[in-house]
Amino acid sequence: MQIRPATDADHPAIIAIVAPTLVAGETYAIARDLDSVGVGAYWFGPTHEVFVAEEDGAILGTYYLMPNQAGGGAHVANCGYMTAPAAQGKGVARAMCEHSLIRARERGFRAMQFNHVVSTNNRAVALWQKLGFDIVGTLPLAFNHPVHGYVDSYVMFRAL
Amino acid sequence: MQIRPATDADHPAIIAIVAPTLVAGETYAIARDLDSVGVGAYWFGPTHEVFVAEEDGAILGTYYLMPNQAGGGAHVANCGYMTAPAAQGKGVARAMCEHSLIRARERGFRAMQFNHVVSTNNRAVALWQKLGFDIVGTLPLAFNHPVHGYVDSYVMFRAL
C-alpha cells in the first residue's frame, strides 16, 4: 500500500469513498445531502492537502490535512480520514493517520486535533488513542446519530 | 442598549470593531492580516446571522450566530462576540450573549459551543461561566498568543 498526494485522476474514486459515508451521516458532522460536486468541494476544500492510499491501482482510502484554525491556532493540524468499505480492517486508516502525523510534522505543525469524533465510532476512538491521541474534551450530546440519536462527541488531541 | 440584526449600513462600524481585534490576534484563531474585505467576509460568513448592540445610534458591539457543524452536529450553535474598546465594561458582551442564547433557542438549537476560548482571555472565560457555559475540554498550548506565547484554549459548552 502506497500513500501519495491525490491527483485529478483520483477524484472519482475519492468521491465514491467519501459520498456514501457522508450520506450515512454516522461519523462526520457534515451535511448528509451533498451532491458529488458538494462532496468534492468539501473534501478538496481550499485549505486541504489531500492524499490517497493505493494498492494495486485501487484507491483504498483518502485523507485530508489542514490547519485546524488560522492565526494563533494555525500550528495545530486537523485531518479527516475515510476508508473504502471493501478495504476495512486492513490497517488503511492506521497507515493514513501515521502518514498524516509525519506529513504534519514536516509542514511544521506542533499538534493535531480532531474536533468531533463521534463517541459511537468505537473503532476510530480506539485507533486514535493507540496512535497517541487523548480525549481532551467531551461534547455532551453534540452529535445526532441517525441510529442512536443524540450521542456525545470527543475532542481528541496529540502533540507532534 | 438595543440588540438587533445588522444591516448593510452597519458594516463600517462592525469592521471598525472586528478588524483591530483580529489584528491584535489575542482572542480569535483567525488570520491576523485580513484586509477589511476579508474581515467582512469572515464576520458575515454565509452561515452567520449577525447582530449589533446599539446605544444612542452608536454600535457598541457585534456578534454572529451560526451552526457549529452541519449534518449530525447542526443542532449545536456557535457564536463570536466583539465589543468596541470604548464600550468595554458596560455589560455589552453579557447582553449580546444573553441575546444569542434566546435567539439560538428560537432557531431550534439545543446547545451552544465555543470552540477556542483562549485561556488568557480571563474576562471572557469568567463571563461565559457565569452565563452557564462549562469548560468541557482543554486544548493544550493550542493558541500562539502574541504576548504570552503558546497557551491553552478551552472548549466551552452549554445546553439550551
PDB file of C-alpha atoms in Angstrom:
ATOM      1  CA  MET A   1       0.000   0.000   0.000  1.00  0.00           C
ATOM      2  CA  GLN A   2       1.292   3.392  -1.020  1.00  0.00           C
ATOM      3  CA  ILE A   3       0.108   6.730   0.364  1.00  0.00           C
ATOM      4  CA  ARG A   4       0.589   9.624  -2.009  1.00  0.00           C
ATOM      5  CA  PRO A   5      -0.886  13.049  -2.857  1.00  0.00           C
ATOM      6  CA  ALA A   6      -4.211  12.858  -4.682  1.00  0.00           C
ATOM      7  CA  THR A   7      -4.307  13.777  -8.364  1.00  0.00           C
ATOM      8  CA  ASP A   8      -7.206  14.902 -10.527  1.00  0.00           C
ATOM      9  CA  ALA A   9      -7.462  11.357 -11.833  1.00  0.00           C
ATOM     10  CA  ASP A  10      -8.269  10.151  -8.296  1.00  0.00           C
ATOM     11  CA  HIS A  11     -11.353  12.354  -7.905  1.00  0.00           C
ATOM     12  CA  PRO A  12     -13.990   9.791  -8.961  1.00  0.00           C
ATOM     13  CA  ALA A  13     -12.537   7.125  -6.663  1.00  0.00           C
ATOM     14  CA  ILE A  14     -12.344   9.620  -3.780  1.00  0.00           C
ATOM     15  CA  ILE A  15     -15.929  10.784  -4.273  1.00  0.00           C
ATOM     16  CA  ALA A  16     -17.006   7.123  -4.380  1.00  0.00           C
ATOM     17  CA  ILE A  17     -15.487   6.656  -0.902  1.00  0.00           C
ATOM     18  CA  VAL A  18     -16.488   9.954   0.703  1.00  0.00           C
ATOM     19  CA  ALA A  19     -20.055  10.408  -0.582  1.00  0.00           C
ATOM     20  CA  PRO A  20     -21.634   7.256   0.930  1.00  0.00           C
ATOM     21  CA  THR A  21     -20.019   7.979   4.307  1.00  0.00           C
ATOM     22  CA  LEU A  22     -21.497  11.486   4.355  1.00  0.00           C
ATOM     23  CA  VAL A  23     -24.917  10.211   3.257  1.00  0.00           C
ATOM     24  CA  ALA A  24     -24.856   7.614   6.042  1.00  0.00           C
ATOM     25  CA  GLY A  25     -24.133  10.506   8.398  1.00  0.00           C
ATOM     26  CA  GLU A  26     -22.860   8.407  11.286  1.00  0.00           C
ATOM     27  CA  THR A  27     -19.324   9.777  11.672  1.00  0.00           C
ATOM     28  CA  TYR A  28     -18.906  13.243  10.116  1.00  0.00           C
ATOM     29  CA  ALA A  29     -20.739  16.410  11.189  1.00  0.00           C
ATOM     30  CA  ILE A  30     -21.187  17.391   7.553  1.00  0.00           C
ATOM     31  CA  ALA A  31     -24.366  17.834   5.511  1.00  0.00           C
ATOM     32  CA  ARG A  32     -25.867  14.483   4.534  1.00  0.00           C
ATOM     33  CA  ASP A  33     -27.421  15.689   1.288  1.00  0.00           C
ATOM     34  CA  LEU A  34     -24.373  16.934  -0.634  1.00  0.00           C
ATOM     35  CA  ASP A  35     -24.234  16.016  -4.299  1.00  0.00           C
ATOM     36  CA  SER A  36     -20.955  14.861  -5.821  1.00  0.00           C
ATOM     37  CA  VAL A  37     -19.923  18.457  -6.560  1.00  0.00           C
ATOM     38  CA  GLY A  38     -20.557  19.383  -2.937  1.00  0.00           C
ATOM     39  CA  VAL A  39     -18.678  16.314  -1.706  1.00  0.00           C
ATOM     40  CA  GLY A  40     -15.713  17.266  -3.871  1.00  0.00           C
ATOM     41  CA  ALA A  41     -15.825  20.887  -2.704  1.00  0.00           C
ATOM     42  CA  TYR A  42     -15.750  19.690   0.905  1.00  0.00           C
ATOM     43  CA  TRP A  43     -13.017  17.072   0.612  1.00  0.00           C
ATOM     44  CA  PHE A  44     -10.865  19.293  -1.632  1.00  0.00           C
ATOM     45  CA  GLY A  45     -11.527  22.440   0.381  1.00  0.00           C
ATOM     46  CA  PRO A  46      -9.122  25.338  -0.226  1.00  0.00           C
ATOM     47  CA  THR A  47      -7.007  24.607   2.869  1.00  0.00           C
ATOM     48  CA  HIS A  48      -6.986  20.812   2.392  1.00  0.00           C
ATOM     49  CA  GLU A  49      -3.991  18.787   1.290  1.00  0.00           C
ATOM     50  CA  VAL A  50      -5.488  15.501   0.061  1.00  0.00           C
ATOM     51  CA  PHE A  51      -3.825  12.088  -0.018  1.00  0.00           C
ATOM     52  CA  VAL A  52      -4.890   8.636  -1.142  1.00  0.00           C
ATOM     53  CA  ALA A  53      -3.943   5.133  -0.043  1.00  0.00           C
ATOM     54  CA  GLU A  54      -3.478   2.973  -3.125  1.00  0.00           C
ATOM     55  CA  GLU A  55      -2.803  -0.717  -3.618  1.00  0.00           C
ATOM     56  CA  ASP A  56      -2.532  -2.454  -6.997  1.00  0.00           C
ATOM     57  CA  GLY A  57      -4.062   0.582  -8.681  1.00  0.00           C
ATOM     58  CA  ALA A  58      -7.116   0.660  -6.396  1.00  0.00           C
ATOM     59  CA  ILE A  59      -7.840   3.592  -4.062  1.00  0.00           C
ATOM     60  CA  LEU A  60      -8.455   2.089  -0.614  1.00  0.00           C
ATOM     61  CA  GLY A  61      -8.770   5.298   1.348  1.00  0.00           C
ATOM     62  CA  THR A  62      -8.261   9.044   1.396  1.00  0.00           C
ATOM     63  CA  TYR A  63      -7.446  11.716   3.921  1.00  0.00           C
ATOM     64  CA  TYR A  64      -7.052  15.467   4.093  1.00  0.00           C
ATOM     65  CA  LEU A  65      -4.669  17.516   6.223  1.00  0.00           C
ATOM     66  CA  MET A  66      -5.355  21.161   7.047  1.00  0.00           C
ATOM     67  CA  PRO A  67      -4.704  23.782   9.707  1.00  0.00           C
ATOM     68  CA  ASN A  68      -7.448  23.385  12.302  1.00  0.00           C
ATOM     69  CA  GLN A  69      -7.626  27.146  12.844  1.00  0.00           C
ATOM     70  CA  ALA A  70      -5.896  30.233  11.467  1.00  0.00           C
ATOM     71  CA  GLY A  71      -3.980  32.991  13.250  1.00  0.00           C
ATOM     72  CA  GLY A  72      -2.888  31.893  16.718  1.00  0.00           C
ATOM     73  CA  GLY A  73      -4.300  28.423  16.099  1.00  0.00           C
ATOM     74  CA  ALA A  74      -2.524  27.727  12.806  1.00  0.00           C
ATOM     75  CA  HIS A  75       0.118  25.465  14.377  1.00  0.00           C
ATOM     76  CA  VAL A  76      -2.476  22.770  15.108  1.00  0.00           C
ATOM     77  CA  ALA A  77      -3.382  20.414  12.268  1.00  0.00           C
ATOM     78  CA  ASN A  78      -6.660  18.687  11.571  1.00  0.00           C
ATOM     79  CA  CYS A  79      -7.376  15.655   9.398  1.00  0.00           C
ATOM     80  CA  GLY A  80     -10.273  13.635   8.086  1.00  0.00           C
ATOM     81  CA  TYR A  81      -9.811  10.017   7.029  1.00  0.00           C
ATOM     82  CA  MET A  82     -12.069   7.659   5.122  1.00  0.00           C
ATOM     83  CA  THR A  83     -11.538   4.062   4.091  1.00  0.00           C
ATOM     84  CA  ALA A  84     -13.407   2.269   1.302  1.00  0.00           C
ATOM     85  CA  PRO A  85     -15.893  -0.232   2.785  1.00  0.00           C
ATOM     86  CA  ALA A  86     -14.231  -3.116   0.921  1.00  0.00           C
ATOM     87  CA  ALA A  87     -10.868  -2.206   2.468  1.00  0.00           C
ATOM     88  CA  GLN A  88     -11.971  -2.024   6.128  1.00  0.00           C
ATOM     89  CA  GLY A  89      -9.905  -3.957   8.641  1.00  0.00           C
ATOM     90  CA  LYS A  90      -6.701  -3.884   6.600  1.00  0.00           C
ATOM     91  CA  GLY A  91      -4.995  -1.117   8.544  1.00  0.00           C
ATOM     92  CA  VAL A  92      -5.703   1.557   5.944  1.00  0.00           C
ATOM     93  CA  ALA A  93      -6.886   4.146   8.482  1.00  0.00           C
ATOM     94  CA  ARG A  94      -3.910   3.457  10.729  1.00  0.00           C
ATOM     95  CA  ALA A  95      -1.495   3.810   7.808  1.00  0.00           C
ATOM     96  CA  MET A  96      -3.122   7.057   6.711  1.00  0.00           C
ATOM     97  CA  CYS A  97      -3.055   8.507  10.220  1.00  0.00           C
ATOM     98  CA  GLU A  98       0.606   7.569  10.675  1.00  0.00           C
ATOM     99  CA  HIS A  99       1.348   9.163   7.316  1.00  0.00           C
ATOM    100  CA  SER A 100      -0.536  12.315   8.305  1.00  0.00           C
ATOM    101  CA  LEU A 101       1.388  12.656  11.561  1.00  0.00           C
ATOM    102  CA  ILE A 102       4.670  12.572   9.632  1.00  0.00           C
ATOM    103  CA  ARG A 103       3.385  14.959   6.981  1.00  0.00           C
ATOM    104  CA  ALA A 104       2.017  17.363   9.625  1.00  0.00           C
ATOM    105  CA  ARG A 105       5.411  17.432  11.378  1.00  0.00           C
ATOM    106  CA  GLU A 106       7.102  18.074   8.020  1.00  0.00           C
ATOM    107  CA  ARG A 107       4.833  21.057   7.493  1.00  0.00           C
ATOM    108  CA  GLY A 108       5.726  22.451  10.914  1.00  0.00           C
ATOM    109  CA  PHE A 109       2.523  21.709  12.774  1.00  0.00           C
ATOM    110  CA  ARG A 110       3.063  21.231  16.512  1.00  0.00           C
ATOM    111  CA  ALA A 111      -0.094  19.261  17.310  1.00  0.00           C
ATOM    112  CA  MET A 112      -3.088  17.565  15.726  1.00  0.00           C
ATOM    113  CA  GLN A 113      -6.694  17.937  16.804  1.00  0.00           C
ATOM    114  CA  PHE A 114      -9.866  16.091  15.849  1.00  0.00           C
ATOM    115  CA  ASN A 115     -12.824  18.317  16.674  1.00  0.00           C
ATOM    116  CA  HIS A 116     -15.741  15.935  16.596  1.00  0.00           C
ATOM    117  CA  VAL A 117     -15.076  12.219  16.981  1.00  0.00           C
ATOM    118  CA  VAL A 118     -18.497  10.653  17.433  1.00  0.00           C
ATOM    119  CA  SER A 119     -18.412   8.578  20.614  1.00  0.00           C
ATOM    120  CA  THR A 120     -20.216   5.652  18.977  1.00  0.00           C
ATOM    121  CA  ASN A 121     -17.414   5.377  16.407  1.00  0.00           C
ATOM    122  CA  ASN A 122     -15.587   2.993  18.723  1.00  0.00           C
ATOM    123  CA  ARG A 123     -13.120   1.757  16.168  1.00  0.00           C
ATOM    124  CA  ALA A 124     -11.932   5.261  15.353  1.00  0.00           C
ATOM    125  CA  VAL A 125     -11.716   6.325  19.011  1.00  0.00           C
ATOM    126  CA  ALA A 126      -9.648   3.258  19.876  1.00  0.00           C
ATOM    127  CA  LEU A 127      -7.368   3.679  16.878  1.00  0.00           C
ATOM    128  CA  TRP A 128      -6.685   7.359  17.561  1.00  0.00           C
ATOM    129  CA  GLN A 129      -5.901   6.516  21.179  1.00  0.00           C
ATOM    130  CA  LYS A 130      -3.447   3.829  20.046  1.00  0.00           C
ATOM    131  CA  LEU A 131      -1.834   6.447  17.835  1.00  0.00           C
ATOM    132  CA  GLY A 132      -1.255   8.816  20.743  1.00  0.00           C
ATOM    133  CA  PHE A 133      -4.378  10.953  20.797  1.00  0.00           C
ATOM    134  CA  ASP A 134      -6.053  11.806  24.089  1.00  0.00           C
ATOM    135  CA  ILE A 135      -9.701  12.635  24.610  1.00  0.00           C
ATOM    136  CA  VAL A 136      -9.275  16.219  25.843  1.00  0.00           C
ATOM    137  CA  GLY A 137     -12.941  17.120  25.768  1.00  0.00           C
ATOM    138  CA  THR A 138     -16.413  15.605  25.675  1.00  0.00           C
ATOM    139  CA  LEU A 139     -19.178  17.480  23.869  1.00  0.00           C
ATOM    140  CA  PRO A 140     -22.412  16.384  25.535  1.00  0.00           C
ATOM    141  CA  LEU A 141     -24.970  15.024  23.061  1.00  0.00           C
ATOM    142  CA  ALA A 142     -23.335  17.084  20.322  1.00  0.00           C
ATOM    143  CA  PHE A 143     -23.998  14.569  17.536  1.00  0.00           C
ATOM    144  CA  ASN A 144     -27.409  13.486  16.304  1.00  0.00           C
ATOM    145  CA  HIS A 145     -26.746   9.932  15.168  1.00  0.00           C
ATOM    146  CA  PRO A 146     -29.210   8.513  12.623  1.00  0.00           C
ATOM    147  CA  VAL A 147     -29.464   5.246  14.594  1.00  0.00           C
ATOM    148  CA  HIS A 148     -28.541   6.075  18.203  1.00  0.00           C
ATOM    149  CA  GLY A 149     -29.984   9.601  18.483  1.00  0.00           C
ATOM    150  CA  TYR A 150     -28.107  12.281  20.408  1.00  0.00           C
ATOM    151  CA  VAL A 151     -24.699  10.994  21.494  1.00  0.00           C
ATOM    152  CA  ASP A 152     -21.519  12.604  22.828  1.00  0.00           C
ATOM    153  CA  SER A 153     -18.627  13.586  20.617  1.00  0.00           C
ATOM    154  CA  TYR A 154     -14.995  13.765  21.665  1.00  0.00           C
ATOM    155  CA  VAL A 155     -12.313  16.326  21.026  1.00  0.00           C
ATOM    156  CA  MET A 156      -9.064  14.390  20.542  1.00  0.00           C
ATOM    157  CA  PHE A 157      -5.605  15.905  20.565  1.00  0.00           C
ATOM    158  CA  ARG A 158      -1.957  14.978  20.440  1.00  0.00           C
ATOM    159  CA  ALA A 159       1.285  16.915  20.313  1.00  0.00           C
ATOM    160  CA  LEU A 160       3.611  16.236  17.381  1.00  0.00           C
TER     161      LEU A 160
ATOM    162  CA  MET B   1     -28.967  49.432  24.593  1.00  0.00           C
ATOM    163  CA  GLN B   2     -30.777  47.629  21.806  1.00  0.00           C
ATOM    164  CA  ILE B   3     -29.631  44.418  20.138  1.00  0.00           C
ATOM    165  CA  ARG B   4     -30.908  43.998  16.596  1.00  0.00           C
ATOM    166  CA  PRO B   5     -29.980  42.309  13.299  1.00  0.00           C
ATOM    167  CA  ALA B   6     -27.146  44.035  11.450  1.00  0.00           C
ATOM    168  CA  THR B   7     -27.988  45.972   8.288  1.00  0.00           C
ATOM    169  CA  ASP B   8     -25.778  46.967   5.383  1.00  0.00           C
ATOM    170  CA  ALA B   9     -25.459  50.430   6.937  1.00  0.00           C
ATOM    171  CA  ASP B  10     -23.771  48.864   9.987  1.00  0.00           C
ATOM    172  CA  HIS B  11     -20.900  47.315   8.015  1.00  0.00           C
ATOM    173  CA  PRO B  12     -18.351  50.114   8.500  1.00  0.00           C
ATOM    174  CA  ALA B  13     -18.988  50.256  12.247  1.00  0.00           C
ATOM    175  CA  ILE B  14     -18.754  46.461  12.502  1.00  0.00           C
ATOM    176  CA  ILE B  15     -15.498  46.317  10.538  1.00  0.00           C
ATOM    177  CA  ALA B  16     -14.125  49.077  12.797  1.00  0.00           C
ATOM    178  CA  ILE B  17     -14.776  46.828  15.819  1.00  0.00           C
ATOM    179  CA  VAL B  18     -13.759  43.478  14.359  1.00  0.00           C
ATOM    180  CA  ALA B  19     -10.632  44.371  12.375  1.00  0.00           C
ATOM    181  CA  PRO B  20      -8.468  45.692  15.252  1.00  0.00           C
ATOM    182  CA  THR B  21      -9.337  42.660  17.381  1.00  0.00           C
ATOM    183  CA  LEU B  22      -8.229  40.292  14.632  1.00  0.00           C
ATOM    184  CA  VAL B  23      -5.037  42.276  14.018  1.00  0.00           C
ATOM    185  CA  ALA B  24      -4.229  42.153  17.735  1.00  0.00           C
ATOM    186  CA  GLY B  25      -4.682  38.390  17.470  1.00  0.00           C
ATOM    187  CA  GLU B  26      -5.068  37.724  21.183  1.00  0.00           C
ATOM    188  CA  THR B  27      -8.527  36.173  21.273  1.00  0.00           C
ATOM    189  CA  TYR B  28      -9.602  34.762  17.892  1.00  0.00           C
ATOM    190  CA  ALA B  29      -7.870  31.947  15.986  1.00  0.00           C
ATOM    191  CA  ILE B  30      -8.351  33.849  12.728  1.00  0.00           C
ATOM    192  CA  ALA B  31      -5.768  35.264  10.317  1.00  0.00           C
ATOM    193  CA  ARG B  32      -4.209  38.477  11.668  1.00  0.00           C
ATOM    194  CA  ASP B  33      -3.563  40.032   8.271  1.00  0.00           C
ATOM    195  CA  LEU B  34      -7.065  40.208   6.795  1.00  0.00           C
ATOM    196  CA  ASP B  35      -7.942  43.428   4.988  1.00  0.00           C
ATOM    197  CA  SER B  36     -11.359  44.995   5.511  1.00  0.00           C
ATOM    198  CA  VAL B  37     -12.854  42.880   2.718  1.00  0.00           C
ATOM    199  CA  GLY B  38     -11.502  39.750   4.389  1.00  0.00           C
ATOM    200  CA  VAL B  39     -12.776  40.857   7.782  1.00  0.00           C
ATOM    201  CA  GLY B  40     -16.221  41.449   6.306  1.00  0.00           C
ATOM    202  CA  ALA B  41     -16.189  38.080   4.544  1.00  0.00           C
ATOM    203  CA  TYR B  42     -15.327  36.394   7.834  1.00  0.00           C
ATOM    204  CA  TRP B  43     -17.824  38.191  10.094  1.00  0.00           C
ATOM    205  CA  PHE B  44     -20.618  37.992   7.505  1.00  0.00           C
ATOM    206  CA  GLY B  45     -19.821  34.410   6.503  1.00  0.00           C
ATOM    207  CA  PRO B  46     -22.555  32.557   4.598  1.00  0.00           C
ATOM    208  CA  THR B  47     -23.845  30.716   7.672  1.00  0.00           C
ATOM    209  CA  HIS B  48     -23.612  33.721  10.036  1.00  0.00           C
ATOM    210  CA  GLU B  49     -26.574  35.644  11.376  1.00  0.00           C
ATOM    211  CA  VAL B  50     -25.086  38.972  12.517  1.00  0.00           C
ATOM    212  CA  PHE B  51     -26.396  41.271  15.227  1.00  0.00           C
ATOM    213  CA  VAL B  52     -25.302  44.607  16.658  1.00  0.00           C
ATOM    214  CA  ALA B  53     -25.636  46.209  20.079  1.00  0.00           C
ATOM    215  CA  GLU B  54     -26.581  49.847  19.602  1.00  0.00           C
ATOM    216  CA  GLU B  55     -27.000  52.740  22.008  1.00  0.00           C
ATOM    217  CA  ASP B  56     -27.857  56.308  21.005  1.00  0.00           C
ATOM    218  CA  GLY B  57     -27.039  55.496  17.383  1.00  0.00           C
ATOM    219  CA  ALA B  58     -23.569  54.115  18.199  1.00  0.00           C
ATOM    220  CA  ILE B  59     -22.619  50.478  17.551  1.00  0.00           C
ATOM    221  CA  LEU B  60     -21.100  49.181  20.808  1.00  0.00           C
ATOM    222  CA  GLY B  61     -20.664  45.576  19.796  1.00  0.00           C
ATOM    223  CA  THR B  62     -21.499  42.858  17.322  1.00  0.00           C
ATOM    224  CA  TYR B  63     -21.976  39.122  17.331  1.00  0.00           C
ATOM    225  CA  TYR B  64     -22.670  36.312  14.908  1.00  0.00           C
ATOM    226  CA  LEU B  65     -24.683  33.150  15.445  1.00  0.00           C
ATOM    227  CA  MET B  66     -24.176  30.059  13.288  1.00  0.00           C
ATOM    228  CA  PRO B  67     -24.452  26.273  13.399  1.00  0.00           C
ATOM    229  CA  ASN B  68     -21.167  24.989  14.815  1.00  0.00           C
ATOM    230  CA  GLN B  69     -21.232  21.983  12.489  1.00  0.00           C
ATOM    231  CA  ALA B  70     -23.500  20.604   9.787  1.00  0.00           C
ATOM    232  CA  GLY B  71     -25.225  17.212   9.485  1.00  0.00           C
ATOM    233  CA  GLY B  72     -25.393  15.462  12.846  1.00  0.00           C
ATOM    234  CA  GLY B  73     -23.847  18.489  14.557  1.00  0.00           C
ATOM    235  CA  ALA B  74     -26.236  21.117  13.226  1.00  0.00           C
ATOM    236  CA  HIS B  75     -28.243  21.354  16.460  1.00  0.00           C
ATOM    237  CA  VAL B  76     -25.305  22.989  18.275  1.00  0.00           C
ATOM    238  CA  ALA B  77     -24.849  26.739  17.803  1.00  0.00           C
ATOM    239  CA  ASN B  78     -21.657  28.760  17.799  1.00  0.00           C
ATOM    240  CA  CYS B  79     -21.183  32.486  18.299  1.00  0.00           C
ATOM    241  CA  GLY B  80     -18.454  35.112  18.170  1.00  0.00           C
ATOM    242  CA  TYR B  81     -18.812  38.356  20.102  1.00  0.00           C
ATOM    243  CA  MET B  82     -16.824  41.577  19.957  1.00  0.00           C
ATOM    244  CA  THR B  83     -17.247  44.795  21.908  1.00  0.00           C
ATOM    245  CA  ALA B  84     -15.879  48.185  20.852  1.00  0.00           C
ATOM    246  CA  PRO B  85     -12.898  49.150  23.037  1.00  0.00           C
ATOM    247  CA  ALA B  86     -14.661  52.339  24.188  1.00  0.00           C
ATOM    248  CA  ALA B  87     -17.661  50.291  25.358  1.00  0.00           C
ATOM    249  CA  GLN B  88     -15.778  47.700  27.443  1.00  0.00           C
ATOM    250  CA  GLY B  89     -17.044  47.089  30.972  1.00  0.00           C
ATOM    251  CA  LYS B  90     -20.617  48.173  30.267  1.00  0.00           C
ATOM    252  CA  GLY B  91     -22.097  44.699  30.008  1.00  0.00           C
ATOM    253  CA  VAL B  92     -22.251  44.692  26.225  1.00  0.00           C
ATOM    254  CA  ALA B  93     -20.774  41.203  25.855  1.00  0.00           C
ATOM    255  CA  ARG B  94     -23.090  39.839  28.524  1.00  0.00           C
ATOM    256  CA  ALA B  95     -26.117  41.412  26.845  1.00  0.00           C
ATOM    257  CA  MET B  96     -25.084  40.039  23.452  1.00  0.00           C
ATOM    258  CA  CYS B  97     -24.508  36.539  24.829  1.00  0.00           C
ATOM    259  CA  GLU B  98     -27.864  36.539  26.623  1.00  0.00           C
ATOM    260  CA  HIS B  99     -29.490  37.705  23.396  1.00  0.00           C
ATOM    261  CA  SER B 100     -27.725  34.977  21.431  1.00  0.00           C
ATOM    262  CA  LEU B 101     -28.898  32.257  23.827  1.00  0.00           C
ATOM    263  CA  ILE B 102     -32.501  33.362  23.326  1.00  0.00           C
ATOM    264  CA  ARG B 103     -32.087  33.648  19.569  1.00  0.00           C
ATOM    265  CA  ALA B 104     -30.387  30.244  19.365  1.00  0.00           C
ATOM    266  CA  ARG B 105     -33.286  28.647  21.247  1.00  0.00           C
ATOM    267  CA  GLU B 106     -35.745  30.387  18.920  1.00  0.00           C
ATOM    268  CA  ARG B 107     -33.939  28.864  15.963  1.00  0.00           C
ATOM    269  CA  GLY B 108     -34.181  25.405  17.492  1.00  0.00           C
ATOM    270  CA  PHE B 109     -30.578  24.901  18.543  1.00  0.00           C
ATOM    271  CA  ARG B 110     -30.229  22.572  21.531  1.00  0.00           C
ATOM    272  CA  ALA B 111     -26.797  23.693  22.752  1.00  0.00           C
ATOM    273  CA  MET B 112     -24.097  26.297  22.191  1.00  0.00           C
ATOM    274  CA  GLN B 113     -20.377  25.607  21.853  1.00  0.00           C
ATOM    275  CA  PHE B 114     -17.341  27.881  21.790  1.00  0.00           C
ATOM    276  CA  ASN B 115     -14.501  26.006  20.128  1.00  0.00           C
ATOM    277  CA  HIS B 116     -11.459  28.017  21.079  1.00  0.00           C
ATOM    278  CA  VAL B 117     -11.672  30.308  24.114  1.00  0.00           C
ATOM    279  CA  VAL B 118      -8.106  31.418  24.750  1.00  0.00           C
ATOM    280  CA  SER B 119      -7.274  30.649  28.378  1.00  0.00           C
ATOM    281  CA  THR B 120      -5.623  34.040  28.925  1.00  0.00           C
ATOM    282  CA  ASN B 121      -8.898  35.771  27.993  1.00  0.00           C
ATOM    283  CA  ASN B 122      -9.942  35.654  31.647  1.00  0.00           C
ATOM    284  CA  ARG B 123     -12.788  38.090  31.323  1.00  0.00           C
ATOM    285  CA  ALA B 124     -14.435  36.068  28.587  1.00  0.00           C
ATOM    286  CA  VAL B 125     -13.916  32.731  30.356  1.00  0.00           C
ATOM    287  CA  ALA B 126     -15.438  34.089  33.571  1.00  0.00           C
ATOM    288  CA  LEU B 127     -18.375  35.679  31.750  1.00  0.00           C
ATOM    289  CA  TRP B 128     -19.229  32.549  29.788  1.00  0.00           C
ATOM    290  CA  GLN B 129     -19.092  30.522  33.004  1.00  0.00           C
ATOM    291  CA  LYS B 130     -21.483  32.977  34.681  1.00  0.00           C
ATOM    292  CA  LEU B 131     -23.796  32.528  31.696  1.00  0.00           C
ATOM    293  CA  GLY B 132     -23.916  28.767  32.138  1.00  0.00           C
ATOM    294  CA  PHE B 133     -21.077  27.512  29.969  1.00  0.00           C
ATOM    295  CA  ASP B 134     -18.787  24.766  31.221  1.00  0.00           C
ATOM    296  CA  ILE B 135     -15.215  24.154  30.173  1.00  0.00           C
ATOM    297  CA  VAL B 136     -15.691  20.720  28.577  1.00  0.00           C
ATOM    298  CA  GLY B 137     -12.233  20.477  27.082  1.00  0.00           C
ATOM    299  CA  THR B 138      -8.743  21.944  27.307  1.00  0.00           C
ATOM    300  CA  LEU B 139      -6.638  22.146  24.142  1.00  0.00           C
ATOM    301  CA  PRO B 140      -3.023  22.046  25.320  1.00  0.00           C
ATOM    302  CA  LEU B 141      -0.968  25.003  24.029  1.00  0.00           C
ATOM    303  CA  ALA B 142      -3.378  25.300  21.100  1.00  0.00           C
ATOM    304  CA  PHE B 143      -3.112  29.091  20.844  1.00  0.00           C
ATOM    305  CA  ASN B 144       0.012  31.050  19.987  1.00  0.00           C
ATOM    306  CA  HIS B 145      -0.550  34.297  21.858  1.00  0.00           C
ATOM    307  CA  PRO B 146       1.406  37.310  20.595  1.00  0.00           C
ATOM    308  CA  VAL B 147       2.389  38.263  24.164  1.00  0.00           C
ATOM    309  CA  HIS B 148       2.230  35.055  26.219  1.00  0.00           C
ATOM    310  CA  GLY B 149       3.356  32.519  23.605  1.00  0.00           C
ATOM    311  CA  TYR B 150       1.719  29.086  23.455  1.00  0.00           C
ATOM    312  CA  VAL B 151      -1.215  28.921  25.852  1.00  0.00           C
ATOM    313  CA  ASP B 152      -4.146  26.549  26.338  1.00  0.00           C
ATOM    314  CA  SER B 153      -7.542  27.134  24.811  1.00  0.00           C
ATOM    315  CA  TYR B 154     -10.840  25.928  26.191  1.00  0.00           C
ATOM    316  CA  VAL B 155     -13.828  24.314  24.567  1.00  0.00           C
ATOM    317  CA  MET B 156     -16.891  25.713  26.328  1.00  0.00           C
ATOM    318  CA  PHE B 157     -20.410  24.300  26.052  1.00  0.00           C
ATOM    319  CA  ARG B 158     -23.878  24.693  27.436  1.00  0.00           C
ATOM    320  CA  ALA B 159     -27.236  23.126  26.745  1.00  0.00           C
ATOM    321  CA  LEU B 160     -30.098  25.440  25.755  1.00  0.00           C
TER     322      LEU B 160
END
